[in-house]
mmCIF file of N, CA and C in Angstrom:
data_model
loop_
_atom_site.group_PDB
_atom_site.id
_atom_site.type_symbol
_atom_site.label_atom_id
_atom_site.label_comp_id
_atom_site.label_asym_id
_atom_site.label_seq_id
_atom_site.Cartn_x
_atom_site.Cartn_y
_atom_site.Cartn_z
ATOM 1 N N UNK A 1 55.281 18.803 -125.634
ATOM 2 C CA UNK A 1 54.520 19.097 -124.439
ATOM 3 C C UNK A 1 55.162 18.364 -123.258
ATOM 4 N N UNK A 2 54.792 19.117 -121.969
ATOM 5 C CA UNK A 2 55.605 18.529 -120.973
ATOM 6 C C UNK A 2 54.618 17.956 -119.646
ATOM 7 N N UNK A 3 55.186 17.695 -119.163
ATOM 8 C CA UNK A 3 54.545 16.866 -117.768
ATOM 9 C C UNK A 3 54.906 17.309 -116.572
ATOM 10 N N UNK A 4 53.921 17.558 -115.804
ATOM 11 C CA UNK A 4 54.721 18.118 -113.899
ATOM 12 C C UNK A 4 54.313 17.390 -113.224
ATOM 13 N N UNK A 5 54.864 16.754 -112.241
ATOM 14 C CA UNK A 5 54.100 15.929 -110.883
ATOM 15 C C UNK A 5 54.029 17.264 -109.604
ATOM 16 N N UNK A 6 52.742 16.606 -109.273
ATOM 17 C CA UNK A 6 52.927 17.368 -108.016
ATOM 18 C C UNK A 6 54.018 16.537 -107.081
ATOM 19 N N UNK A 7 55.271 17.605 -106.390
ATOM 20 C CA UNK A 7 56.010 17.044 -104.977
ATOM 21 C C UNK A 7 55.515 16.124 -104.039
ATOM 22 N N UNK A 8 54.353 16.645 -103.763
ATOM 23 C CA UNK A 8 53.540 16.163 -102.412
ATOM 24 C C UNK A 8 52.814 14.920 -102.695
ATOM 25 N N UNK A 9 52.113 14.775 -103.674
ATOM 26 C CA UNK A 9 51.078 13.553 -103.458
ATOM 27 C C UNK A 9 51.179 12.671 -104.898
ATOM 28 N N UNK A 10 51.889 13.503 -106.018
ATOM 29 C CA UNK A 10 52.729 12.695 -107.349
ATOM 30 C C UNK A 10 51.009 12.545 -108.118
ATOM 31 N N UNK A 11 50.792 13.885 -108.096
ATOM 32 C CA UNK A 11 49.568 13.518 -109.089
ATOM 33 C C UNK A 11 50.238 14.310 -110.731
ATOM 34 N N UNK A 12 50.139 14.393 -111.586
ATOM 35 C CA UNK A 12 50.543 14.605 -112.730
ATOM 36 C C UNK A 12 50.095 15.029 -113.903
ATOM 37 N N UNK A 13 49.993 16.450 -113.986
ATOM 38 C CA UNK A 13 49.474 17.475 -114.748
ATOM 39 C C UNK A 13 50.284 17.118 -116.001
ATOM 40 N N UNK A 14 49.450 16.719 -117.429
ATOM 41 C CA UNK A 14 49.967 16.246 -118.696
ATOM 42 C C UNK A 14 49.722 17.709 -119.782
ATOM 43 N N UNK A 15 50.653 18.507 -120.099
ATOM 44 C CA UNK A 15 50.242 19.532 -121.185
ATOM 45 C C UNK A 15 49.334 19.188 -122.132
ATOM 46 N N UNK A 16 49.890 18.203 -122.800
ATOM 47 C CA UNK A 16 48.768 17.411 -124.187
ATOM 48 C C UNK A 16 47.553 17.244 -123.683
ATOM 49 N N UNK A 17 47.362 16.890 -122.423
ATOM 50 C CA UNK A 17 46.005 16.254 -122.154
ATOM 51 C C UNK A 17 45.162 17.401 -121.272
ATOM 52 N N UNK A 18 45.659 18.286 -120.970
ATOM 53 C CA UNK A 18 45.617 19.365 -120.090
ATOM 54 C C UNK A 18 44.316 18.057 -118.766
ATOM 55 N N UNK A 19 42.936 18.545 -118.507
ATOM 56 C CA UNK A 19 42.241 18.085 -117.544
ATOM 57 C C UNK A 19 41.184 18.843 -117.565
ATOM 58 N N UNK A 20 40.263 18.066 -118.425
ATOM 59 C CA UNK A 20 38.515 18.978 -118.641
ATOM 60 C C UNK A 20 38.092 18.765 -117.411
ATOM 61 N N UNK A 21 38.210 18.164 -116.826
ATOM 62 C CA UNK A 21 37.812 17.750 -115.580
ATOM 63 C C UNK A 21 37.439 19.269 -114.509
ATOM 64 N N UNK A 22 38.497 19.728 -114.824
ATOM 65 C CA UNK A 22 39.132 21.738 -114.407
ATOM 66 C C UNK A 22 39.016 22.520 -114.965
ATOM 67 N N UNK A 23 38.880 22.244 -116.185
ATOM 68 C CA UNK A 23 38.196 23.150 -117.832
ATOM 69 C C UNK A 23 39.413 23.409 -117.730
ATOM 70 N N UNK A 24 40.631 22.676 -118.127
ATOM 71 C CA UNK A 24 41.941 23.044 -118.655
ATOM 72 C C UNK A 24 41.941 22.281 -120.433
ATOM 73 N N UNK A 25 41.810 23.192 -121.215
ATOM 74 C CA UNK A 25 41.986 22.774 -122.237
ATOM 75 C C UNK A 25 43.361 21.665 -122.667
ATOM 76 N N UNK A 26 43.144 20.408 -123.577
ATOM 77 C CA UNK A 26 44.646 20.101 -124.100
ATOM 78 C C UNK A 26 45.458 20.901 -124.692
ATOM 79 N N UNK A 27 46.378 20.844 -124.173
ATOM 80 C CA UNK A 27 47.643 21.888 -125.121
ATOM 81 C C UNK A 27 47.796 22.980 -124.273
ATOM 82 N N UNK A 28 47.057 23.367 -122.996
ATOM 83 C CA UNK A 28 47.281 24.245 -122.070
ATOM 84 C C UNK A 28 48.646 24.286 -121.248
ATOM 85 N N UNK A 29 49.239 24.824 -121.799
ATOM 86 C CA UNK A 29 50.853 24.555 -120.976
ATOM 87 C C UNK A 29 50.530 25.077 -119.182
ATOM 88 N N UNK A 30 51.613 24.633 -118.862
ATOM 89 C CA UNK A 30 51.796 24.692 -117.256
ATOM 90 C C UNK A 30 51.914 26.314 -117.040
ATOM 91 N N UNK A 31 53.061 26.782 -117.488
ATOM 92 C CA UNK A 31 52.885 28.247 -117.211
ATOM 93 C C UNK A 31 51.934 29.161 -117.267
ATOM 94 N N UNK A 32 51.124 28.637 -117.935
ATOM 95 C CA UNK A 32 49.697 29.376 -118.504
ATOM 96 C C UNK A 32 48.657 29.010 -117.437
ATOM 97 N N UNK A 33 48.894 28.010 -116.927
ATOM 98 C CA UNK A 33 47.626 28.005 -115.993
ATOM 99 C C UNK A 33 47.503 29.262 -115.020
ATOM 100 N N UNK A 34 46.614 29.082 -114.464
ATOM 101 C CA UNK A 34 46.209 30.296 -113.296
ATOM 102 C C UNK A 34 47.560 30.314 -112.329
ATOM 103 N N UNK A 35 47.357 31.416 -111.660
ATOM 104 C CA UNK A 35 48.379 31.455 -110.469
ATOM 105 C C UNK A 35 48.108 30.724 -108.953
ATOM 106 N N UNK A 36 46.657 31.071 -109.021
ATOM 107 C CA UNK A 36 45.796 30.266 -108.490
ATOM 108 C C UNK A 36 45.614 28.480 -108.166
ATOM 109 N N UNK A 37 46.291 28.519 -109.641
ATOM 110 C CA UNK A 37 45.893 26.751 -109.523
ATOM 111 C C UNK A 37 46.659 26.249 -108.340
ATOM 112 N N UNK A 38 45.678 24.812 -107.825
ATOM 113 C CA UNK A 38 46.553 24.443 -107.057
ATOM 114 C C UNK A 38 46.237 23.076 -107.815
ATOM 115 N N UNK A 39 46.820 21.776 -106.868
ATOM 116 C CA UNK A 39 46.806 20.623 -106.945
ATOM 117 C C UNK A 39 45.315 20.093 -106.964
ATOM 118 N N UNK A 40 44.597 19.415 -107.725
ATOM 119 C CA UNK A 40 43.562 18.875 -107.158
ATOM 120 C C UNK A 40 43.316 17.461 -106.318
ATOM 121 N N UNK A 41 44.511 17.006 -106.435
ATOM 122 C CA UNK A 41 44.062 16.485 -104.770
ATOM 123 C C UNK A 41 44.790 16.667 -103.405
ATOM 124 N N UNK A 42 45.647 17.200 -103.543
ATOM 125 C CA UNK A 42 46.639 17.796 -102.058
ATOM 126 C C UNK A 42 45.973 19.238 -101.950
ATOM 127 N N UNK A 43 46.147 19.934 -102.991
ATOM 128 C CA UNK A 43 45.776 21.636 -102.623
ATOM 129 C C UNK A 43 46.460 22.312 -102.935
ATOM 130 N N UNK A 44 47.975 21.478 -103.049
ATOM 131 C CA UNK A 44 49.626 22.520 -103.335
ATOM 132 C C UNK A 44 49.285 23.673 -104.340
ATOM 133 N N UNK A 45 49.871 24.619 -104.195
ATOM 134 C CA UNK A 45 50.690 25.392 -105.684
ATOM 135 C C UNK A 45 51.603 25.489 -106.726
ATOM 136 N N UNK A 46 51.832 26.069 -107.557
ATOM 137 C CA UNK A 46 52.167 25.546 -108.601
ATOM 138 C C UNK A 46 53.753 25.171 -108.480
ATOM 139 N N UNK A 47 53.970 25.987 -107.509
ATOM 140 C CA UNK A 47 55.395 26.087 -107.223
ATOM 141 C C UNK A 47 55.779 24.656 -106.555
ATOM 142 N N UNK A 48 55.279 23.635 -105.774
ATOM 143 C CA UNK A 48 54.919 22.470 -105.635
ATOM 144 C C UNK A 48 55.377 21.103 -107.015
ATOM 145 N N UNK A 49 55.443 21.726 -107.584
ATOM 146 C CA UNK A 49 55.505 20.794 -109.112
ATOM 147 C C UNK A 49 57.161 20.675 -109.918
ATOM 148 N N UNK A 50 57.111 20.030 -110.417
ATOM 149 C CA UNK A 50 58.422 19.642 -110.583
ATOM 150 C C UNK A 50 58.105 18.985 -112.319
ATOM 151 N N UNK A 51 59.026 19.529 -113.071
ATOM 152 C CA UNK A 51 58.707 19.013 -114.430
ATOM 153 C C UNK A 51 59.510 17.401 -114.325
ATOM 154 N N UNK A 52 58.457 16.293 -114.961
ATOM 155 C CA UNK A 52 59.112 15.110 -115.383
ATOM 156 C C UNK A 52 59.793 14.767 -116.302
#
């Protein structure tokens, strides 16, 4: 499983851990999220993210 930071504000979307917080299940890979998604605390899109 992999890891993305957001560019802008370095918050850090964990695959394994996905974020119930968003109802992102663990194990929810990045590509799979919505198209929609953005950052939850800047706002960015996904395109914004950068794998670590």
């Amino acid at each position: 499983m992999k890891k993305y930071v957001c560019d802008v504000c370095g918050w850090v979307y964990d695959e394994a851990v996905g974020d119930t917080e968003l109802g992102i299940a663990p194990g929810t890979k990045f590509e799979d999220l919505p198209e929609d998604f953005v950052c939850p605390l800047c706002g960015v899109g996904k395109d914004n993210f950068s794998e670590e």
